[in-house]
Amino acid sequence: AARSYPNPPLDPAPDGRLDGASVRSACEASLRRLNTDRIDLMQIHWPDRYVPAFGMTTFHHDQKREGDVPIYETAEALKTLIDEGKIRYIGLSNESTLGVCEWVKACEELGIADKLATIQNSYSLLDRRFDSELAEACDYYNIGLLPWSVLAGGLLSGKYNKNVRGNGLPSSPNSRFNLFPDYMKRWHPDSASKETLEATEEYAKIAADVGITPSELAIAFVRTRKFVKDHGAVIVGATTLEQLKENLAPFDGTPVVLDEDVLKRIDEVHM
C-alpha cells in the first residue's frame, strides 16, 4: 500500500483519493521508492466512502459523504495497471462486507475477480468483528485476511498490566502507550473499558497455563482462523529485537498449537 508521496513532490500533491489518476500516481510512486518494476500486492488502504473507522462499530447515516469515487473506477484503474504488468494482485483494507461484495462485483465485470486476493482489517483476541459477515463473504470469495494489530496495539502483550501472569516482555518508557497517551484509546491501558482490561488478564492466564507468553497466545490464536490459514497471513510488528523474537516464536521451530480446550476457554472469555 502506497502511503507517502514521491520525491520530488508532485504539484499539486496527491489528495489520497481513489480516482484513477490517484491510483496510478500511488502505484508509480511505490515503484520508484521500491526501485522495482512490479508490485505483488497493491492494497487500497481505506475505502473512499465513509465507513466506521478505527474501532468504531456504529454506522452513522449523517456522516455519509457525497462525491465518493465509485469502486468500479478504482478497480478499473487497477486493472489497467495489472494489464501493464505493474501490479499482480489487489488487496483491500479496513473494508466492510458491503465493500467486499461491491469489489467482487466490479472485478467480475472487469474480468479480474481472480486478482482480488486479500483484505487487511483489524483482528485480534480483543477485536473479533471479522468473525461474522466478513468471514462468510471472504470465505465464499476466497479472500484471505491479513490482520493488523493482532496485539491490540500492545495491550495483549500484558506488558502494561501488573496483574498479568506470564513471562512476556515488560513495558518501557518507549512503549507505544507510554509515549502516546491518546493513541488507540479503545485499547490504551488508561482508557480501555473495564471489560477489555479484564479480558486481557484472562487471556494472559490462559497463556500462562499453556506455557507461552500472552503475545504468543494472541498470535497463535489468529493463526488458527481459517480465513488466515487458507489465504491470509499474520502481520506482526516490533520495535526491539526481543519483541521480534517473541512475535516470531509461534512460527519458529515447532509452531504453537492451541487445542480445542484452549480455544473453548478463549471463546468463553470473548463471549
Tab-separated table of C-alpha atoms in Angstrom:
chain	number	residue	atom	x	y	z
A	1	ALA	CA	0.000	0.000	0.000
A	2	ALA	CA	1.415	3.366	-1.031
A	3	ARG	CA	1.163	5.811	1.848
A	4	SER	CA	3.649	8.572	1.111
A	5	TYR	CA	4.339	10.966	-1.712
A	6	PRO	CA	7.081	10.514	-4.311
A	7	ASN	CA	10.234	12.607	-4.263
A	8	PRO	CA	10.318	15.251	-5.666
A	9	PRO	CA	6.742	16.131	-4.619
A	10	LEU	CA	4.006	16.411	-7.189
A	11	ASP	CA	2.312	19.734	-7.806
A	12	PRO	CA	-0.457	19.621	-6.785
A	13	ALA	CA	0.184	16.949	-4.171
A	14	PRO	CA	-1.972	13.779	-4.376
A	15	ASP	CA	-5.123	14.016	-2.268
A	16	GLY	CA	-5.237	10.354	-1.259
A	17	ARG	CA	-8.488	9.694	-3.113
A	18	LEU	CA	-9.137	6.552	-5.140
A	19	ASP	CA	-9.849	8.013	-8.559
A	20	GLY	CA	-7.984	6.574	-11.498
A	21	ALA	CA	-5.300	9.273	-11.618
A	22	SER	CA	-4.549	8.980	-7.904
A	23	VAL	CA	-4.303	5.183	-8.085
A	24	ARG	CA	-1.809	5.428	-10.929
A	25	SER	CA	0.156	8.123	-9.096
A	26	ALA	CA	0.372	5.968	-5.947
A	27	CYS	CA	1.466	2.927	-7.928
A	28	GLU	CA	4.144	4.798	-9.867
A	29	ALA	CA	5.442	6.371	-6.648
A	30	SER	CA	5.683	2.961	-4.954
A	31	LEU	CA	7.530	1.508	-7.917
A	32	ARG	CA	10.071	4.346	-7.738
A	33	ARG	CA	10.550	4.070	-3.981
A	34	LEU	CA	10.921	0.290	-4.141
A	35	ASN	CA	13.172	0.505	-7.183
A	36	THR	CA	11.239	-2.275	-8.871
A	37	ASP	CA	9.055	-2.736	-11.926
A	38	ARG	CA	6.236	-4.727	-10.320
A	39	ILE	CA	4.221	-4.738	-7.101
A	40	ASP	CA	2.982	-8.151	-5.992
A	41	LEU	CA	0.088	-6.829	-3.878
A	42	MET	CA	-1.327	-3.320	-4.266
A	43	GLN	CA	-3.569	-2.538	-1.289
A	44	ILE	CA	-6.325	0.033	-1.025
A	45	HIS	CA	-5.557	1.472	2.397
A	46	TRP	CA	-9.076	2.729	3.141
A	47	PRO	CA	-12.413	2.970	1.296
A	48	ASP	CA	-13.064	6.272	-0.430
A	49	ARG	CA	-16.576	6.364	1.030
A	50	TYR	CA	-17.466	6.834	4.683
A	51	VAL	CA	-17.202	3.712	6.834
A	52	PRO	CA	-16.941	3.453	10.642
A	53	ALA	CA	-13.238	3.960	11.351
A	54	PHE	CA	-10.615	2.921	13.901
A	55	GLY	CA	-12.659	0.644	16.097
A	56	MET	CA	-15.997	2.402	15.640
A	57	THR	CA	-18.798	-0.158	15.463
A	58	THR	CA	-21.774	2.028	14.551
A	59	PHE	CA	-22.641	3.282	11.080
A	60	HIS	CA	-23.748	6.919	11.343
A	61	HIS	CA	-26.036	7.777	8.451
A	62	ASP	CA	-25.437	11.520	8.786
A	63	GLN	CA	-21.710	11.024	8.136
A	64	LYS	CA	-22.160	9.680	4.629
A	65	ARG	CA	-20.364	11.848	2.077
A	66	GLU	CA	-21.321	12.837	-1.440
A	67	GLY	CA	-18.903	12.510	-4.310
A	68	ASP	CA	-17.415	9.149	-3.377
A	69	VAL	CA	-15.186	7.665	-6.042
A	70	PRO	CA	-17.051	4.592	-7.363
A	71	ILE	CA	-15.391	1.279	-6.558
A	72	TYR	CA	-15.639	0.367	-10.233
A	73	GLU	CA	-13.461	3.355	-11.179
A	74	THR	CA	-10.783	2.317	-8.701
A	75	ALA	CA	-10.946	-1.308	-9.833
A	76	GLU	CA	-10.727	-0.259	-13.478
A	77	ALA	CA	-7.574	1.756	-12.752
A	78	LEU	CA	-6.049	-1.257	-11.020
A	79	LYS	CA	-6.976	-3.492	-13.964
A	80	THR	CA	-5.084	-1.154	-16.274
A	81	LEU	CA	-2.033	-1.421	-14.032
A	82	ILE	CA	-2.406	-5.212	-13.995
A	83	ASP	CA	-2.584	-5.247	-17.788
A	84	GLU	CA	0.579	-3.133	-17.887
A	85	GLY	CA	2.362	-5.641	-15.656
A	86	LYS	CA	2.882	-3.146	-12.844
A	87	ILE	CA	0.862	-4.971	-10.184
A	88	ARG	CA	-0.119	-8.613	-9.772
A	89	TYR	CA	-2.879	-8.701	-7.162
A	90	ILE	CA	-5.302	-6.359	-5.388
A	91	GLY	CA	-5.779	-6.107	-1.640
A	92	LEU	CA	-8.466	-4.294	0.323
A	93	SER	CA	-8.023	-2.722	3.760
A	94	ASN	CA	-10.392	-1.612	6.520
A	95	GLU	CA	-13.297	-2.694	4.359
A	96	SER	CA	-16.846	-3.758	5.202
A	97	THR	CA	-18.912	-6.689	3.961
A	98	LEU	CA	-20.745	-4.352	1.589
A	99	GLY	CA	-17.428	-3.120	0.254
A	100	VAL	CA	-16.084	-6.628	-0.290
A	101	CYS	CA	-19.192	-7.608	-2.266
A	102	GLU	CA	-19.065	-4.440	-4.368
A	103	TRP	CA	-15.383	-5.025	-5.083
A	104	VAL	CA	-16.088	-8.595	-6.163
A	105	LYS	CA	-18.880	-7.366	-8.425
A	106	ALA	CA	-16.638	-4.742	-10.056
A	107	CYS	CA	-13.747	-7.174	-10.514
A	108	GLU	CA	-16.039	-9.781	-12.035
A	109	GLU	CA	-17.334	-7.233	-14.539
A	110	LEU	CA	-13.749	-6.296	-15.404
A	111	GLY	CA	-12.618	-9.919	-15.685
A	112	ILE	CA	-10.125	-9.717	-12.811
A	113	ALA	CA	-12.030	-11.451	-9.995
A	114	ASP	CA	-9.094	-13.825	-9.542
A	115	LYS	CA	-6.847	-10.836	-8.791
A	116	LEU	CA	-8.764	-9.768	-5.677
A	117	ALA	CA	-6.650	-11.611	-3.125
A	118	THR	CA	-6.675	-10.157	0.373
A	119	ILE	CA	-8.240	-7.845	2.929
A	120	GLN	CA	-6.294	-6.138	5.722
A	121	ASN	CA	-8.620	-5.474	8.659
A	122	SER	CA	-8.187	-5.303	12.422
A	123	TYR	CA	-8.448	-8.704	14.105
A	124	SER	CA	-7.301	-9.950	17.489
A	125	LEU	CA	-8.472	-11.568	20.697
A	126	LEU	CA	-9.978	-8.175	21.560
A	127	ASP	CA	-11.442	-7.378	18.145
A	128	ARG	CA	-13.240	-10.282	16.504
A	129	ARG	CA	-15.695	-8.347	14.359
A	130	PHE	CA	-14.327	-10.148	11.298
A	131	ASP	CA	-15.699	-13.458	12.609
A	132	SER	CA	-19.224	-12.709	11.380
A	133	GLU	CA	-20.396	-11.492	7.942
A	134	LEU	CA	-16.916	-10.605	6.694
A	135	ALA	CA	-15.660	-14.118	7.414
A	136	GLU	CA	-18.568	-15.571	5.434
A	137	ALA	CA	-18.116	-13.260	2.458
A	138	CYS	CA	-14.351	-13.638	2.291
A	139	ASP	CA	-14.580	-17.410	2.592
A	140	TYR	CA	-17.071	-17.508	-0.270
A	141	TYR	CA	-14.890	-15.335	-2.496
A	142	ASN	CA	-11.528	-16.853	-1.440
A	143	ILE	CA	-10.201	-13.602	0.009
A	144	GLY	CA	-7.633	-14.041	2.775
A	145	LEU	CA	-7.289	-11.853	5.852
A	146	LEU	CA	-4.057	-10.004	6.660
A	147	PRO	CA	-4.950	-8.988	10.233
A	148	TRP	CA	-3.457	-5.818	11.654
A	149	SER	CA	-2.962	-5.014	15.352
A	150	VAL	CA	-3.060	-8.645	16.431
A	151	LEU	CA	-1.718	-7.484	19.829
A	152	ALA	CA	-4.269	-4.647	20.119
A	153	GLY	CA	-1.569	-2.020	19.988
A	154	GLY	CA	0.481	-3.987	22.524
A	155	LEU	CA	-2.207	-4.322	25.199
A	156	LEU	CA	-2.475	-8.085	24.672
A	157	SER	CA	1.237	-8.499	25.374
A	158	GLY	CA	0.416	-7.923	29.050
A	159	LYS	CA	3.299	-5.515	29.465
A	160	TYR	CA	1.064	-2.671	30.656
A	161	ASN	CA	-0.760	-4.631	33.359
A	162	LYS	CA	0.908	-5.616	36.636
A	163	ASN	CA	-1.829	-8.195	37.272
A	164	VAL	CA	-0.927	-10.242	34.214
A	165	ARG	CA	0.739	-13.600	34.794
A	166	GLY	CA	3.281	-14.794	32.280
A	167	ASN	CA	6.794	-14.122	31.089
A	168	GLY	CA	6.132	-11.536	28.407
A	169	LEU	CA	8.434	-8.579	27.860
A	170	PRO	CA	7.909	-5.604	30.219
A	171	SER	CA	6.775	-2.143	29.212
A	172	SER	CA	9.397	0.578	28.751
A	173	PRO	CA	9.315	4.393	28.522
A	174	ASN	CA	9.474	3.967	24.745
A	175	SER	CA	6.466	1.650	24.592
A	176	ARG	CA	3.690	2.986	22.382
A	177	PHE	CA	1.042	3.627	25.006
A	178	ASN	CA	3.581	5.246	27.325
A	179	LEU	CA	4.714	7.617	24.592
A	180	PHE	CA	1.272	8.410	23.192
A	181	PRO	CA	-1.437	8.676	25.882
A	182	ASP	CA	-4.185	9.490	23.353
A	183	TYR	CA	-3.342	6.705	20.907
A	184	MET	CA	-5.862	3.891	20.298
A	185	LYS	CA	-7.949	4.820	23.329
A	186	ARG	CA	-10.105	1.706	22.989
A	187	TRP	CA	-7.008	-0.396	23.777
A	188	HIS	CA	-4.970	2.072	25.797
A	189	PRO	CA	-4.429	0.738	29.346
A	190	ASP	CA	-5.530	4.092	30.816
A	191	SER	CA	-8.754	4.395	28.811
A	192	ALA	CA	-9.811	0.900	27.696
A	193	SER	CA	-13.035	-0.406	29.171
A	194	LYS	CA	-13.080	-2.481	32.336
A	195	GLU	CA	-14.249	-5.468	30.267
A	196	THR	CA	-11.355	-5.080	27.835
A	197	LEU	CA	-8.774	-4.982	30.616
A	198	GLU	CA	-10.349	-7.941	32.404
A	199	ALA	CA	-10.370	-9.958	29.177
A	200	THR	CA	-6.695	-9.131	28.671
A	201	GLU	CA	-5.913	-10.543	32.113
A	202	GLU	CA	-7.936	-13.676	31.413
A	203	TYR	CA	-6.155	-14.296	28.122
A	204	ALA	CA	-2.820	-13.896	29.915
A	205	LYS	CA	-3.893	-16.541	32.443
A	206	ILE	CA	-4.685	-18.924	29.590
A	207	ALA	CA	-1.266	-18.236	28.059
A	208	ALA	CA	0.450	-18.990	31.372
A	209	ASP	CA	-1.447	-22.265	31.686
A	210	VAL	CA	-0.391	-23.245	28.168
A	211	GLY	CA	3.217	-22.297	28.908
A	212	ILE	CA	3.581	-19.425	26.459
A	213	THR	CA	3.626	-15.635	26.707
A	214	PRO	CA	0.486	-13.513	26.233
A	215	SER	CA	1.854	-12.264	22.898
A	216	GLU	CA	2.464	-15.796	21.689
A	217	LEU	CA	-1.089	-16.788	22.589
A	218	ALA	CA	-2.553	-13.778	20.765
A	219	ILE	CA	-0.590	-14.505	17.609
A	220	ALA	CA	-1.140	-18.258	17.743
A	221	PHE	CA	-4.893	-17.714	18.095
A	222	VAL	CA	-5.051	-15.529	14.986
A	223	ARG	CA	-3.165	-18.221	13.091
A	224	THR	CA	-5.914	-20.749	13.914
A	225	ARG	CA	-8.534	-18.807	11.949
A	226	LYS	CA	-9.472	-20.396	8.628
A	227	PHE	CA	-9.591	-17.041	6.858
A	228	VAL	CA	-5.953	-16.531	7.831
A	229	LYS	CA	-4.701	-20.111	7.370
A	230	ASP	CA	-6.141	-20.662	3.903
A	231	HIS	CA	-5.379	-17.444	2.049
A	232	GLY	CA	-4.007	-14.915	4.531
A	233	ALA	CA	-1.028	-14.179	6.760
A	234	VAL	CA	-0.418	-12.644	10.183
A	235	ILE	CA	1.068	-9.145	10.360
A	236	VAL	CA	3.377	-8.687	13.345
A	237	GLY	CA	5.217	-5.570	14.431
A	238	ALA	CA	8.086	-4.905	16.821
A	239	THR	CA	10.333	-2.056	17.907
A	240	THR	CA	13.049	-4.189	19.513
A	241	LEU	CA	14.835	-7.392	18.587
A	242	GLU	CA	13.493	-9.063	21.728
A	243	GLN	CA	9.920	-8.244	20.733
A	244	LEU	CA	10.543	-9.580	17.234
A	245	LYS	CA	11.859	-12.858	18.602
A	246	GLU	CA	8.801	-13.221	20.850
A	247	ASN	CA	6.413	-12.419	17.992
A	248	LEU	CA	8.086	-14.946	15.711
A	249	ALA	CA	8.102	-17.714	18.311
A	250	PRO	CA	4.676	-19.073	17.219
A	251	PHE	CA	6.138	-19.518	13.710
A	252	ASP	CA	9.623	-20.856	14.506
A	253	GLY	CA	10.576	-24.478	15.010
A	254	THR	CA	7.517	-26.280	16.351
A	255	PRO	CA	4.583	-23.863	15.960
A	256	VAL	CA	2.351	-23.247	18.958
A	257	VAL	CA	-0.758	-25.406	18.689
A	258	LEU	CA	-3.896	-24.394	20.562
A	259	ASP	CA	-6.110	-27.407	21.202
A	260	GLU	CA	-9.899	-27.371	21.351
A	261	ASP	CA	-9.954	-26.924	25.124
A	262	VAL	CA	-7.789	-23.804	24.886
A	263	LEU	CA	-9.877	-22.394	22.045
A	264	LYS	CA	-13.004	-23.050	24.113
A	265	ARG	CA	-11.554	-21.090	27.031
A	266	ILE	CA	-10.705	-18.231	24.663
A	267	ASP	CA	-14.244	-18.204	23.315
A	268	GLU	CA	-15.645	-18.146	26.835
A	269	VAL	CA	-13.633	-15.026	27.642
A	270	HIS	CA	-14.688	-13.462	24.360
A	271	MET	CA	-18.378	-14.090	24.972
